[in-house]
CSV table of C-alpha atoms and ligand atoms in Angstrom, one decimal:
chain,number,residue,atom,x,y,z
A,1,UNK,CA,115.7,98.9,-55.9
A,2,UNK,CA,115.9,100.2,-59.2
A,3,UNK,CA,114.9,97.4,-62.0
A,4,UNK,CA,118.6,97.4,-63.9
A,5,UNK,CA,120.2,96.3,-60.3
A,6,UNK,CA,117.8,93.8,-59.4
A,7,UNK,CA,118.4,92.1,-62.7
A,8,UNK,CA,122.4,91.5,-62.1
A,9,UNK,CA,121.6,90.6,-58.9
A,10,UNK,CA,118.2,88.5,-60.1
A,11,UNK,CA,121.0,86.4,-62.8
A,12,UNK,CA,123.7,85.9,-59.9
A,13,UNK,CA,121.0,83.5,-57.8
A,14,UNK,CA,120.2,81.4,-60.6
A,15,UNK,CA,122.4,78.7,-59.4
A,16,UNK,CA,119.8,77.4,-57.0
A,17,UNK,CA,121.0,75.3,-54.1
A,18,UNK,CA,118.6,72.5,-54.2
A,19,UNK,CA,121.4,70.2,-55.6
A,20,UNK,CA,118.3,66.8,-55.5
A,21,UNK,CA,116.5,68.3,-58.2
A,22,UNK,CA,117.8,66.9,-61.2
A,23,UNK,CA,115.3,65.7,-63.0
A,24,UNK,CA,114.5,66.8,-67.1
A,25,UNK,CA,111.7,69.5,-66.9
A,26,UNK,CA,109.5,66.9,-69.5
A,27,UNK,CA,110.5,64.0,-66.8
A,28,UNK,CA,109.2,66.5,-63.8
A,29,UNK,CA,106.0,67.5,-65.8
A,30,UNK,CA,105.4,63.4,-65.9
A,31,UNK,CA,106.4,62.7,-62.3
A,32,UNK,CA,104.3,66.0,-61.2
A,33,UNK,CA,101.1,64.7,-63.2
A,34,UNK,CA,100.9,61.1,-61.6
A,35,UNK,CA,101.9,62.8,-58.7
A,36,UNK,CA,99.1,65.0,-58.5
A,37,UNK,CA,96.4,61.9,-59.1
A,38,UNK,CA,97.7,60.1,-55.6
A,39,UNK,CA,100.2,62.2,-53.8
A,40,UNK,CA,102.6,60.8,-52.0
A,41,UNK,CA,101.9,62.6,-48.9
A,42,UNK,CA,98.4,60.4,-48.1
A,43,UNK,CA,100.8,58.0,-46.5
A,44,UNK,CA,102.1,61.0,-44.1
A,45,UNK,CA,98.6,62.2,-43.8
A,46,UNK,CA,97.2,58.8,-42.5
A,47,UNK,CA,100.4,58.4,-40.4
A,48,UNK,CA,99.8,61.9,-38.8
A,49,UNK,CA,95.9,60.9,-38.1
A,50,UNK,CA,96.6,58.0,-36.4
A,51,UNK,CA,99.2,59.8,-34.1
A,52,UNK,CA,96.5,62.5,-33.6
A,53,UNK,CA,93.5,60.3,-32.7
A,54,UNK,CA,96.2,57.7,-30.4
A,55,UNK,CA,97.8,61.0,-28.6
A,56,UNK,CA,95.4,64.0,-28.5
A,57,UNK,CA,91.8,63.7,-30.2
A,58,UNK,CA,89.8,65.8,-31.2
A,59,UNK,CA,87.9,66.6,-28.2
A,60,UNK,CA,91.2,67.6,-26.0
A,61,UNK,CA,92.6,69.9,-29.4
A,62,UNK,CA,88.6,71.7,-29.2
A,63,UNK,CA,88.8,72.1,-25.4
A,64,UNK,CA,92.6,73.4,-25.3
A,65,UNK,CA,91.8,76.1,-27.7
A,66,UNK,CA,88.4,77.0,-26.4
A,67,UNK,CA,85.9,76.4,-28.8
A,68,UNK,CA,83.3,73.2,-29.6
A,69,UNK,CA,84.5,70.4,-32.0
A,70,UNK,CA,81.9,71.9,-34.5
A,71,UNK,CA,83.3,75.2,-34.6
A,72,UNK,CA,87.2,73.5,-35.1
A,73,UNK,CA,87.6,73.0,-38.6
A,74,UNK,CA,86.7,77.1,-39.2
A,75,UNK,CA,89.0,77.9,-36.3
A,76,UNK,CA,92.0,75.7,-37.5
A,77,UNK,CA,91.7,77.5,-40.5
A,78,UNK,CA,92.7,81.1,-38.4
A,79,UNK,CA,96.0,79.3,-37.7
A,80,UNK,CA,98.7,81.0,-36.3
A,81,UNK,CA,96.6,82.6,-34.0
A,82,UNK,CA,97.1,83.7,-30.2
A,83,UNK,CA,96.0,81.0,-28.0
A,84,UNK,CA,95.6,82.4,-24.7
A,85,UNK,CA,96.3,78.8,-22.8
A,86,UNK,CA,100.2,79.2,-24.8
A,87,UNK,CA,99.8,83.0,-24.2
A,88,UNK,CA,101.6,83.6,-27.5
A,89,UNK,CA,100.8,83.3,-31.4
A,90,UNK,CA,101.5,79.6,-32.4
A,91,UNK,CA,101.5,77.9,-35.6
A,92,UNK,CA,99.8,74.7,-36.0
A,93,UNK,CA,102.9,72.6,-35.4
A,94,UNK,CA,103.8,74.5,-32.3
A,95,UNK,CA,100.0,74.0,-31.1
A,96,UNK,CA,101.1,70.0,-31.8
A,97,UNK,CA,103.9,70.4,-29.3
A,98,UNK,CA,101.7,72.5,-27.0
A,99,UNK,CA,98.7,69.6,-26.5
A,100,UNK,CA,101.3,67.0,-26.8
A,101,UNK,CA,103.0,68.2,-23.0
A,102,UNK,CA,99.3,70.1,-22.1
A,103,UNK,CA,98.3,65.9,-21.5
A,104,UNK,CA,101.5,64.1,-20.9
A,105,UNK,CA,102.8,63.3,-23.7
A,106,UNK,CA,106.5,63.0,-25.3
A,107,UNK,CA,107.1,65.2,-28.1
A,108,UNK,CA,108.0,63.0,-30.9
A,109,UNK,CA,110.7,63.4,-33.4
A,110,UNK,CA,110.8,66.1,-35.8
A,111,UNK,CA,109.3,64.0,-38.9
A,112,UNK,CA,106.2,62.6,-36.7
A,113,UNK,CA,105.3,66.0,-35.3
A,114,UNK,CA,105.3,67.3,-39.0
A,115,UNK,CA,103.0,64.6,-40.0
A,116,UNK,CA,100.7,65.3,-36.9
A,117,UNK,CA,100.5,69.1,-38.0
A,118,UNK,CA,99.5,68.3,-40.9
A,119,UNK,CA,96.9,66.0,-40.5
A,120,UNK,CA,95.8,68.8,-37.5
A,121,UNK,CA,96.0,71.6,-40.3
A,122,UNK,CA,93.6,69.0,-42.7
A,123,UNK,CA,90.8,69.6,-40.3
A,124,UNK,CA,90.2,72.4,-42.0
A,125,UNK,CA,90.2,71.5,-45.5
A,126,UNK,CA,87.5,73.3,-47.4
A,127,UNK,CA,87.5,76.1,-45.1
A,128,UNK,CA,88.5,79.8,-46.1
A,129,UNK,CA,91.9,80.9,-44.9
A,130,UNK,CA,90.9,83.1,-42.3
A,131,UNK,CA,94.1,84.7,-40.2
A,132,UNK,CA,92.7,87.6,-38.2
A,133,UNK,CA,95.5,90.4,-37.6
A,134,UNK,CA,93.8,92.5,-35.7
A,135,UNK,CA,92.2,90.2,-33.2
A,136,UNK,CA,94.8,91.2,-30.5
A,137,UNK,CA,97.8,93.1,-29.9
A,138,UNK,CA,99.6,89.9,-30.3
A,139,UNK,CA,98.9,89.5,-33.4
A,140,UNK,CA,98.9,92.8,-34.6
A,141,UNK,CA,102.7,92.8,-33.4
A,142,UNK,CA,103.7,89.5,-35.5
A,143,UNK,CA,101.8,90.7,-38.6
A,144,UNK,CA,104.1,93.7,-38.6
A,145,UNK,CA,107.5,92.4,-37.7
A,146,UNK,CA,105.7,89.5,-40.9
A,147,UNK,CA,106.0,92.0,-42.9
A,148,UNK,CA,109.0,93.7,-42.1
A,149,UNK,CA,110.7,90.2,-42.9
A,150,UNK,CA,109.2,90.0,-46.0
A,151,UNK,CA,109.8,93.2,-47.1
A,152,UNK,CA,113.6,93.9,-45.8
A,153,UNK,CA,116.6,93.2,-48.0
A,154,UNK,CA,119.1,90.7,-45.9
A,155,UNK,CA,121.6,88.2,-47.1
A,156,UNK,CA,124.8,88.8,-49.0
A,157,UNK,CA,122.9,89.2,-52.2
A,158,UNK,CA,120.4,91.9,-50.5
A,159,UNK,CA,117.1,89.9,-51.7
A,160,UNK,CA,113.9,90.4,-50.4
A,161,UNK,CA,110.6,87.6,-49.9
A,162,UNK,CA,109.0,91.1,-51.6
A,163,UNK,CA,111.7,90.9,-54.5
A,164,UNK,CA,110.7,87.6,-55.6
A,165,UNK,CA,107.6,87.1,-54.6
A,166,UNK,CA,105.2,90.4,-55.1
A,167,UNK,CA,107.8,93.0,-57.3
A,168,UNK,CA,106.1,93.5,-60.9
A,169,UNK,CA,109.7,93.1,-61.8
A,170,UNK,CA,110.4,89.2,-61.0
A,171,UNK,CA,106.6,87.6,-61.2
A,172,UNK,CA,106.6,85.0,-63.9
A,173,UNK,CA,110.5,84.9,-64.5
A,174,UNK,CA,112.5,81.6,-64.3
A,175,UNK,CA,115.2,80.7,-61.6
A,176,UNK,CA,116.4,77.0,-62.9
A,177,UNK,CA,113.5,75.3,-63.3
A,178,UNK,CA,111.2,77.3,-60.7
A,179,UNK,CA,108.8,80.1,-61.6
A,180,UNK,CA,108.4,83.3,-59.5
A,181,UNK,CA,104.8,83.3,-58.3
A,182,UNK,CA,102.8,85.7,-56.8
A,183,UNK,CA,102.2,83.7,-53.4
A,184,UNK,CA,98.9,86.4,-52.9
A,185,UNK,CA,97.4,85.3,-56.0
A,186,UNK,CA,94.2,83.6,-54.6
A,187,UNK,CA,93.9,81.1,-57.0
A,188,UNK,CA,97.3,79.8,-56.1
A,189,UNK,CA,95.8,79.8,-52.9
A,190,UNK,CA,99.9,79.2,-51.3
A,191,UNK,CA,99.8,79.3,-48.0
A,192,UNK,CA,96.4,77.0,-47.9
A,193,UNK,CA,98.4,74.2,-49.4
A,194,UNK,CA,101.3,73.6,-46.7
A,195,UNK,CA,102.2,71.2,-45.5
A,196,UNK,CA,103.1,69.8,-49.3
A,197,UNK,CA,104.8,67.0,-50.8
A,198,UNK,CA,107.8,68.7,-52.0
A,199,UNK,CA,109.1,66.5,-54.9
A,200,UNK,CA,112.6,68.4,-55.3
A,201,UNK,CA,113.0,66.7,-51.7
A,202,UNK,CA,110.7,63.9,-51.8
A,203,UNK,CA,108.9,64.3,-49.0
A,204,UNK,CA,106.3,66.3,-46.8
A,205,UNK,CA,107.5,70.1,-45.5
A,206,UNK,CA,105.8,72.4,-43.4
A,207,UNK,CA,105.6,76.0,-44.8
A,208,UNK,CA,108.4,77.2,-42.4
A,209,UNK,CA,110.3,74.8,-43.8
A,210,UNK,CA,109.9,75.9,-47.6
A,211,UNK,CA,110.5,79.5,-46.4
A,212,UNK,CA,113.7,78.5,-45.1
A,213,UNK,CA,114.4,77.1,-48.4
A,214,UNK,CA,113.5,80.5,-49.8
A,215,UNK,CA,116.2,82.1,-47.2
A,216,UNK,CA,119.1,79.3,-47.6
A,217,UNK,CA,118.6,79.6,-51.9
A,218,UNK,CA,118.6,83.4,-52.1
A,219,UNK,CA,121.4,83.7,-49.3
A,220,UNK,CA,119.1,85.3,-46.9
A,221,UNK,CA,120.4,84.0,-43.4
A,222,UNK,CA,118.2,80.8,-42.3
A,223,UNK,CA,116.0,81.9,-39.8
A,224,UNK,CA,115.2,79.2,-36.8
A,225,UNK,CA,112.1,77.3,-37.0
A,226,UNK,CA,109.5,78.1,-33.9
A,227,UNK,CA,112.0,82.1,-33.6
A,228,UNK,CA,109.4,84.6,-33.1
A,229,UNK,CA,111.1,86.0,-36.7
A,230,UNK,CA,109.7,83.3,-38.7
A,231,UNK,CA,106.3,82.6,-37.3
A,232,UNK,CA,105.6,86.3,-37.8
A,233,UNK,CA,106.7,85.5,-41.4
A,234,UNK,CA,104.6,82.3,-41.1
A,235,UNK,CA,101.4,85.0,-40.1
A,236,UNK,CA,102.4,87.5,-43.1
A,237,UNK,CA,102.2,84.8,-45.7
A,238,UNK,CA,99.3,83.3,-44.2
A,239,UNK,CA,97.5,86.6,-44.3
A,240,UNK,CA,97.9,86.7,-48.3
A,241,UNK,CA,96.1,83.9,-49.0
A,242,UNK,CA,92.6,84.6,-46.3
A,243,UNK,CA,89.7,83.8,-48.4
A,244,UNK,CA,91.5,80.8,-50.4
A,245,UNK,CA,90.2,77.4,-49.7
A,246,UNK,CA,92.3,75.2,-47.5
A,247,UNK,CA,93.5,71.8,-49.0
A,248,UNK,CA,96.3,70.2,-47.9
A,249,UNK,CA,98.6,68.3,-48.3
A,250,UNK,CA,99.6,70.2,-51.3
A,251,UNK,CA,101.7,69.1,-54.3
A,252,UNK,CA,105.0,71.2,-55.2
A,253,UNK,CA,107.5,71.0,-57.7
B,301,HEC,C1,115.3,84.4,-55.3
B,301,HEC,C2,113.8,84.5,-55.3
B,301,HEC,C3,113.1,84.1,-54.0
B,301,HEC,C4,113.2,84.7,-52.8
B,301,HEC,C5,114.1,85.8,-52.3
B,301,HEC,C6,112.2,84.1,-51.9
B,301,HEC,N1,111.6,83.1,-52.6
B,301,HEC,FE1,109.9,82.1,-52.0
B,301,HEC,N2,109.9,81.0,-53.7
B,301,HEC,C7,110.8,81.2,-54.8
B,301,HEC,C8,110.5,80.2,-55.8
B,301,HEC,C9,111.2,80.0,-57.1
B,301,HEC,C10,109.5,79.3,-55.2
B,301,HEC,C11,108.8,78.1,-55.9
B,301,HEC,C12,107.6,78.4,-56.6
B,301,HEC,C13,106.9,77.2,-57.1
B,301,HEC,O1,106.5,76.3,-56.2
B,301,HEC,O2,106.8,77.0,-58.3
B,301,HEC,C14,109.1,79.9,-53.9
B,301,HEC,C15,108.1,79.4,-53.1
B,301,HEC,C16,107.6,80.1,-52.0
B,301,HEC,C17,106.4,79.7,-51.3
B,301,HEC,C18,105.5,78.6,-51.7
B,301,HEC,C19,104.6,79.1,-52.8
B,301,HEC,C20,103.5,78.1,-53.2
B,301,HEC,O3,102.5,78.6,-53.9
B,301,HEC,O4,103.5,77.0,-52.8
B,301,HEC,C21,106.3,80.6,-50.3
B,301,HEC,C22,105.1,80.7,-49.3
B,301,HEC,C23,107.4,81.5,-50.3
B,301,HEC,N3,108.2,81.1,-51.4
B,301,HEC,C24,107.7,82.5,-49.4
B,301,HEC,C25,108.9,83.2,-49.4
B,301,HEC,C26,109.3,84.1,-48.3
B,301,HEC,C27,108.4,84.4,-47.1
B,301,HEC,C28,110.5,84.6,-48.6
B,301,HEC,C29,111.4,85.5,-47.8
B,301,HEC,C30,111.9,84.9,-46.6
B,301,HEC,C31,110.8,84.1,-49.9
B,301,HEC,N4,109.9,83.2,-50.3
B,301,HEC,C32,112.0,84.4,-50.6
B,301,HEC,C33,111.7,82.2,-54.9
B,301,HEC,C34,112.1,83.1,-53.9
Protein backbone atom coordinates (compact mmCIF):
# COMPACT_ATOMS: atom_id res chain seq x y z
CA UNK A 1 0.00 0.00 0.00
CA UNK A 2 1.54 3.06 -0.75
CA UNK A 3 2.62 5.15 2.52
CA UNK A 4 0.23 8.52 1.71
CA UNK A 5 -2.97 5.89 1.74
CA UNK A 6 -2.11 4.04 4.73
CA UNK A 7 -1.89 7.26 6.57
CA UNK A 8 -5.78 8.47 5.89
CA UNK A 9 -6.65 5.15 6.47
CA UNK A 10 -3.99 4.89 9.69
CA UNK A 11 -6.02 8.49 11.16
CA UNK A 12 -9.66 6.98 10.42
CA UNK A 13 -8.95 3.95 13.17
CA UNK A 14 -7.88 6.14 15.83
CA UNK A 15 -11.18 5.94 17.51
CA UNK A 16 -10.23 2.69 19.16
CA UNK A 17 -13.21 0.51 20.39
CA UNK A 18 -12.01 -0.38 23.79
CA UNK A 19 -14.63 2.07 25.32
CA UNK A 20 -13.21 0.62 29.35
CA UNK A 21 -10.10 2.30 28.86
CA UNK A 22 -10.42 5.55 30.29
CA UNK A 23 -7.99 6.13 32.41
CA UNK A 24 -5.33 9.54 32.29
CA UNK A 25 -2.11 8.18 30.48
CA UNK A 26 -0.06 9.58 34.01
CA UNK A 27 -2.96 7.59 36.02
CA UNK A 28 -2.22 4.32 33.67
CA UNK A 29 1.62 4.77 33.93
CA UNK A 30 0.80 4.61 38.04
CA UNK A 31 -1.72 1.78 37.89
CA UNK A 32 0.78 -0.17 35.25
CA UNK A 33 3.89 0.31 37.73
CA UNK A 34 2.17 -1.19 40.96
CA UNK A 35 0.77 -3.46 38.63
CA UNK A 36 3.78 -4.82 37.30
CA UNK A 37 5.27 -5.41 41.18
CA UNK A 38 2.15 -8.06 41.97
CA UNK A 39 0.04 -8.64 39.01
CA UNK A 40 -3.19 -9.17 39.25
CA UNK A 41 -3.22 -12.35 37.35
CA UNK A 42 -1.30 -14.47 40.33
CA UNK A 43 -4.78 -14.99 41.65
CA UNK A 44 -5.78 -16.55 38.10
CA UNK A 45 -2.61 -18.36 37.97
CA UNK A 46 -3.01 -20.09 41.41
CA UNK A 47 -6.70 -20.70 40.54
CA UNK A 48 -5.65 -22.32 37.16
CA UNK A 49 -2.93 -24.62 39.23
CA UNK A 50 -5.23 -25.84 41.47
CA UNK A 51 -7.75 -26.92 38.67
CA UNK A 52 -4.78 -28.47 36.86
CA UNK A 53 -3.31 -30.53 39.73
CA UNK A 54 -7.32 -31.48 40.98
CA UNK A 55 -8.33 -32.42 37.18
CA UNK A 56 -5.33 -33.53 35.01
CA UNK A 57 -1.70 -33.54 36.60
CA UNK A 58 1.15 -33.41 35.42
CA UNK A 59 1.86 -37.01 34.83
CA UNK A 60 -1.51 -37.61 32.51
CA UNK A 61 -0.56 -33.92 30.49
CA UNK A 62 3.31 -35.74 29.95
CA UNK A 63 1.79 -39.10 28.96
CA UNK A 64 -1.00 -37.60 26.63
CA UNK A 65 1.47 -35.77 24.65
CA UNK A 66 4.22 -38.41 24.63
CA UNK A 67 7.04 -37.24 26.31
CA UNK A 68 8.55 -37.67 30.25
CA UNK A 69 7.55 -34.95 32.85
CA UNK A 70 11.26 -33.74 32.53
CA UNK A 71 11.20 -33.06 28.99
CA UNK A 72 7.51 -31.00 29.59
CA UNK A 73 8.39 -27.62 30.44
CA UNK A 74 10.74 -27.50 26.89
CA UNK A 75 7.92 -29.10 24.98
CA UNK A 76 5.09 -26.77 26.38
CA UNK A 77 7.21 -24.16 25.17
CA UNK A 78 6.64 -25.63 21.23
CA UNK A 79 3.00 -24.94 21.82
CA UNK A 80 0.69 -24.97 19.21
CA UNK A 81 2.08 -28.00 17.99
CA UNK A 82 0.57 -31.21 16.24
CA UNK A 83 -0.26 -33.66 18.76
CA UNK A 84 -0.82 -36.84 17.09
CA UNK A 85 -3.38 -38.20 19.97
CA UNK A 86 -5.74 -34.75 18.71
CA UNK A 87 -4.36 -35.56 15.15
CA UNK A 88 -4.42 -31.72 14.53
CA UNK A 89 -2.27 -28.56 15.67
CA UNK A 90 -3.74 -27.31 19.11
CA UNK A 91 -3.04 -24.46 21.11
CA UNK A 92 -2.50 -24.89 24.73
CA UNK A 93 -6.11 -24.06 25.69
CA UNK A 94 -7.50 -26.51 23.17
CA UNK A 95 -4.86 -29.22 24.60
CA UNK A 96 -6.82 -28.16 28.12
CA UNK A 97 -10.08 -29.15 26.57
CA UNK A 98 -8.41 -32.17 24.97
CA UNK A 99 -7.05 -33.97 28.45
CA UNK A 100 -10.02 -32.58 30.20
CA UNK A 101 -12.59 -35.24 27.96
CA UNK A 102 -9.11 -37.65 27.21
CA UNK A 103 -9.92 -38.62 31.35
CA UNK A 104 -13.50 -37.84 31.99
CA UNK A 105 -13.80 -34.74 32.79
CA UNK A 106 -16.38 -31.76 32.16
CA UNK A 107 -15.04 -28.91 30.36
CA UNK A 108 -15.47 -26.02 32.47
CA UNK A 109 -16.66 -22.60 31.65
CA UNK A 110 -14.87 -20.43 29.44
CA UNK A 111 -13.05 -18.25 32.39
CA UNK A 112 -11.76 -21.52 34.25
CA UNK A 113 -10.45 -23.18 31.17
CA UNK A 114 -8.47 -19.81 30.47
CA UNK A 115 -7.03 -19.92 33.85
CA UNK A 116 -6.08 -23.73 33.46
CA UNK A 117 -4.16 -22.75 30.07
CA UNK A 118 -2.45 -20.51 31.59
CA UNK A 119 -1.14 -22.02 34.41
CA UNK A 120 -0.42 -25.21 31.75
CA UNK A 121 1.46 -22.56 29.47
CA UNK A 122 3.58 -21.47 32.96
CA UNK A 123 5.21 -24.75 32.85
CA UNK A 124 7.37 -23.45 30.68
CA UNK A 125 8.38 -20.32 32.07
CA UNK A 126 12.04 -19.70 31.41
CA UNK A 127 12.13 -21.80 28.51
CA UNK A 128 12.90 -20.50 24.87
CA UNK A 129 9.85 -20.13 22.58
CA UNK A 130 10.46 -22.91 20.39
CA UNK A 131 7.42 -23.40 17.60
CA UNK A 132 8.76 -25.81 15.03
CA UNK A 133 7.08 -25.11 11.48
CA UNK A 134 8.45 -27.60 9.68
CA UNK A 135 8.10 -30.53 12.01
CA UNK A 136 5.16 -31.91 9.90
CA UNK A 137 3.02 -31.18 7.09
CA UNK A 138 0.52 -30.04 9.66
CA UNK A 139 2.19 -27.54 10.68
CA UNK A 140 3.81 -26.36 7.77
CA UNK A 141 0.12 -25.91 6.41
CA UNK A 142 -1.05 -23.54 9.47
CA UNK A 143 2.22 -21.61 9.43
CA UNK A 144 1.31 -20.55 5.88
CA UNK A 145 -2.41 -20.01 6.00
CA UNK A 146 -0.65 -17.84 9.74
CA UNK A 147 0.83 -15.90 7.54
CA UNK A 148 -1.48 -15.32 4.96
CA UNK A 149 -3.82 -13.89 7.80
CA UNK A 150 -1.34 -11.72 8.93
CA UNK A 151 -0.42 -10.48 5.84
CA UNK A 152 -3.91 -10.04 3.91
CA UNK A 153 -5.82 -6.74 3.96
CA UNK A 154 -9.63 -7.67 5.25
CA UNK A 155 -12.17 -5.51 7.06
CA UNK A 156 -13.94 -2.40 5.76
CA UNK A 157 -10.83 -0.32 6.41
CA UNK A 158 -8.50 -2.96 4.38
CA UNK A 159 -5.92 -3.24 7.44
CA UNK A 160 -3.50 -5.75 7.75
CA UNK A 161 -1.80 -7.64 11.31
CA UNK A 162 1.41 -6.73 8.82
CA UNK A 163 0.18 -3.02 8.54
CA UNK A 164 0.37 -2.40 12.10
CA UNK A 165 2.43 -4.68 13.45
CA UNK A 166 5.81 -5.21 11.06
CA UNK A 167 5.32 -2.07 8.13
CA UNK A 168 8.37 0.42 8.76
CA UNK A 169 5.54 2.82 8.14
CA UNK A 170 3.24 2.35 11.51
CA UNK A 171 6.01 0.90 14.19
CA UNK A 172 6.24 3.39 16.99
CA UNK A 173 3.08 5.55 16.03
CA UNK A 174 0.24 6.17 18.54
CA UNK A 175 -3.40 4.93 18.12
CA UNK A 176 -5.16 6.60 21.42
CA UNK A 177 -3.11 5.70 24.00
CA UNK A 178 -1.50 2.37 22.41
CA UNK A 179 1.82 2.16 20.60
CA UNK A 180 2.41 0.11 17.44
CA UNK A 181 4.99 -2.45 18.31
CA UNK A 182 6.93 -4.64 16.46
CA UNK A 183 5.39 -8.07 18.03
CA UNK A 184 8.94 -9.83 16.44
CA UNK A 185 11.06 -7.74 18.38
CA UNK A 186 12.70 -10.36 20.81
CA UNK A 187 13.03 -8.24 23.58
CA UNK A 188 9.35 -7.63 23.65
CA UNK A 189 9.36 -11.17 23.64
CA UNK A 190 5.06 -10.93 22.73
CA UNK A 191 3.79 -13.98 22.16
CA UNK A 192 5.95 -15.48 25.36
CA UNK A 193 3.91 -13.29 27.61
CA UNK A 194 0.17 -14.51 26.88
CA UNK A 195 -1.92 -15.24 28.70
CA UNK A 196 -1.65 -11.41 30.28
CA UNK A 197 -3.42 -9.37 32.59
CA UNK A 198 -4.98 -6.95 30.23
CA UNK A 199 -5.67 -3.80 32.42
CA UNK A 200 -7.90 -1.98 29.53
CA UNK A 201 -10.24 -5.08 30.50
CA UNK A 202 -9.16 -5.95 33.90
CA UNK A 203 -8.57 -9.27 33.68
CA UNK A 204 -6.56 -12.32 32.28
CA UNK A 205 -6.86 -12.96 28.14
CA UNK A 206 -5.49 -15.62 26.10
CA UNK A 207 -3.48 -14.37 23.06
CA UNK A 208 -6.45 -15.34 20.65
CA UNK A 209 -8.32 -13.31 22.54
CA UNK A 210 -6.09 -10.01 22.26
CA UNK A 211 -5.85 -10.85 18.46
CA UNK A 212 -9.50 -10.70 18.23
CA UNK A 213 -9.25 -7.42 19.78
CA UNK A 214 -6.78 -6.50 17.12
CA UNK A 215 -9.54 -7.72 14.43
CA UNK A 216 -12.76 -6.13 16.26
CA UNK A 217 -10.59 -2.39 16.73
CA UNK A 218 -9.17 -2.29 13.17
CA UNK A 219 -12.59 -3.67 11.62
CA UNK A 220 -11.02 -6.78 10.44
CA UNK A 221 -14.03 -9.37 10.83
CA UNK A 222 -13.62 -11.28 14.28
CA UNK A 223 -12.37 -14.51 13.58
CA UNK A 224 -13.78 -17.55 15.90
CA UNK A 225 -11.74 -18.70 18.71
CA UNK A 226 -10.48 -22.63 18.26
CA UNK A 227 -11.42 -21.84 13.72
CA UNK A 228 -8.50 -23.39 12.05
CA UNK A 229 -8.08 -19.37 10.72
CA UNK A 230 -6.97 -18.17 14.06
CA UNK A 231 -4.83 -20.88 15.49
CA UNK A 232 -2.80 -20.71 12.28
CA UNK A 233 -2.57 -16.96 13.30
CA UNK A 234 -2.01 -18.19 16.84
CA UNK A 235 1.27 -20.45 15.13
CA UNK A 236 2.45 -17.26 12.89
CA UNK A 237 2.70 -15.02 15.88
CA UNK A 238 4.11 -17.56 17.95
CA UNK A 239 6.80 -18.29 15.44
CA UNK A 240 8.08 -14.45 15.84
CA UNK A 241 9.00 -14.58 19.06
CA UNK A 242 11.06 -18.48 19.12
CA UNK A 243 14.11 -17.80 21.04
CA UNK A 244 12.33 -15.32 23.59
CA UNK A 245 12.08 -16.46 27.07
CA UNK A 246 8.63 -17.54 28.23
CA UNK A 247 7.12 -15.73 31.27
CA UNK A 248 3.71 -15.52 31.79
CA UNK A 249 1.24 -14.26 32.88
CA UNK A 250 2.25 -11.05 31.29
CA UNK A 251 1.26 -7.49 32.05
CA UNK A 252 -0.44 -5.29 29.23
CA UNK A 253 -1.72 -1.91 29.05
C1 LIG B 1 -4.79 -0.80 13.72
C2 LIG B 1 -3.54 -1.41 14.09
C3 LIG B 1 -3.53 -2.86 14.46
C4 LIG B 1 -3.91 -3.94 13.68
C5 LIG B 1 -4.48 -3.94 12.27
C6 LIG B 1 -3.61 -5.12 14.45
N1 LIG B 1 -3.09 -4.77 15.66
FE1 LIG B 1 -2.30 -6.04 17.03
N2 LIG B 1 -2.01 -4.50 18.32
C7 LIG B 1 -2.21 -3.16 18.02
C8 LIG B 1 -1.92 -2.38 19.22
C9 LIG B 1 -2.01 -0.88 19.34
C10 LIG B 1 -1.55 -3.30 20.23
C11 LIG B 1 -1.17 -3.01 21.68
C12 LIG B 1 0.30 -2.89 21.86
C13 LIG B 1 0.65 -2.75 23.33
O1 LIG B 1 0.37 -3.68 24.08
O2 LIG B 1 1.19 -1.71 23.71
C14 LIG B 1 -1.59 -4.62 19.61
C15 LIG B 1 -1.23 -5.80 20.27
C16 LIG B 1 -1.02 -7.00 19.64
C17 LIG B 1 -0.37 -8.15 20.22
C18 LIG B 1 0.23 -8.22 21.61
C19 LIG B 1 1.59 -7.60 21.58
C20 LIG B 1 2.34 -7.73 22.88
O3 LIG B 1 3.57 -7.49 22.87
O4 LIG B 1 1.77 -8.06 23.89
C21 LIG B 1 -0.35 -9.13 19.28
C22 LIG B 1 0.26 -10.51 19.42
C23 LIG B 1 -1.02 -8.60 18.11
N3 LIG B 1 -1.41 -7.32 18.35
C24 LIG B 1 -1.24 -9.30 16.94
C25 LIG B 1 -2.03 -8.83 15.88
C26 LIG B 1 -2.50 -9.67 14.79
C27 LIG B 1 -2.18 -11.13 14.58
C28 LIG B 1 -3.26 -8.86 13.99
C29 LIG B 1 -4.06 -9.23 12.77
C30 LIG B 1 -5.16 -10.13 12.99
C31 LIG B 1 -3.23 -7.53 14.58
N4 LIG B 1 -2.52 -7.56 15.74
C32 LIG B 1 -3.81 -6.40 14.00
C33 LIG B 1 -2.60 -2.65 16.80
C34 LIG B 1 -3.03 -3.41 15.72
Amino acid sequence: MNKFLFLILFSASLIYSDKSFTMSKADLDMYFKEALENNPAEIDLDEGGQAFDKKIGEAKLAKYLGVSEDELPKYMAGFPRYVEKAGIVLTIDQLAQALLKANGKKVPKLKKLVTMGLYMKSLANDEKVNVDVNANPQMKEMYALGKKMYDERRGNRGMSCWGCHTSKDALGMRLRTQVMVDISSKARASAATWPAYRMAKAKVITVASRLQQCQKSSGQAVLPQGSREMVALEVYVTELSNGATMAVPGLKR
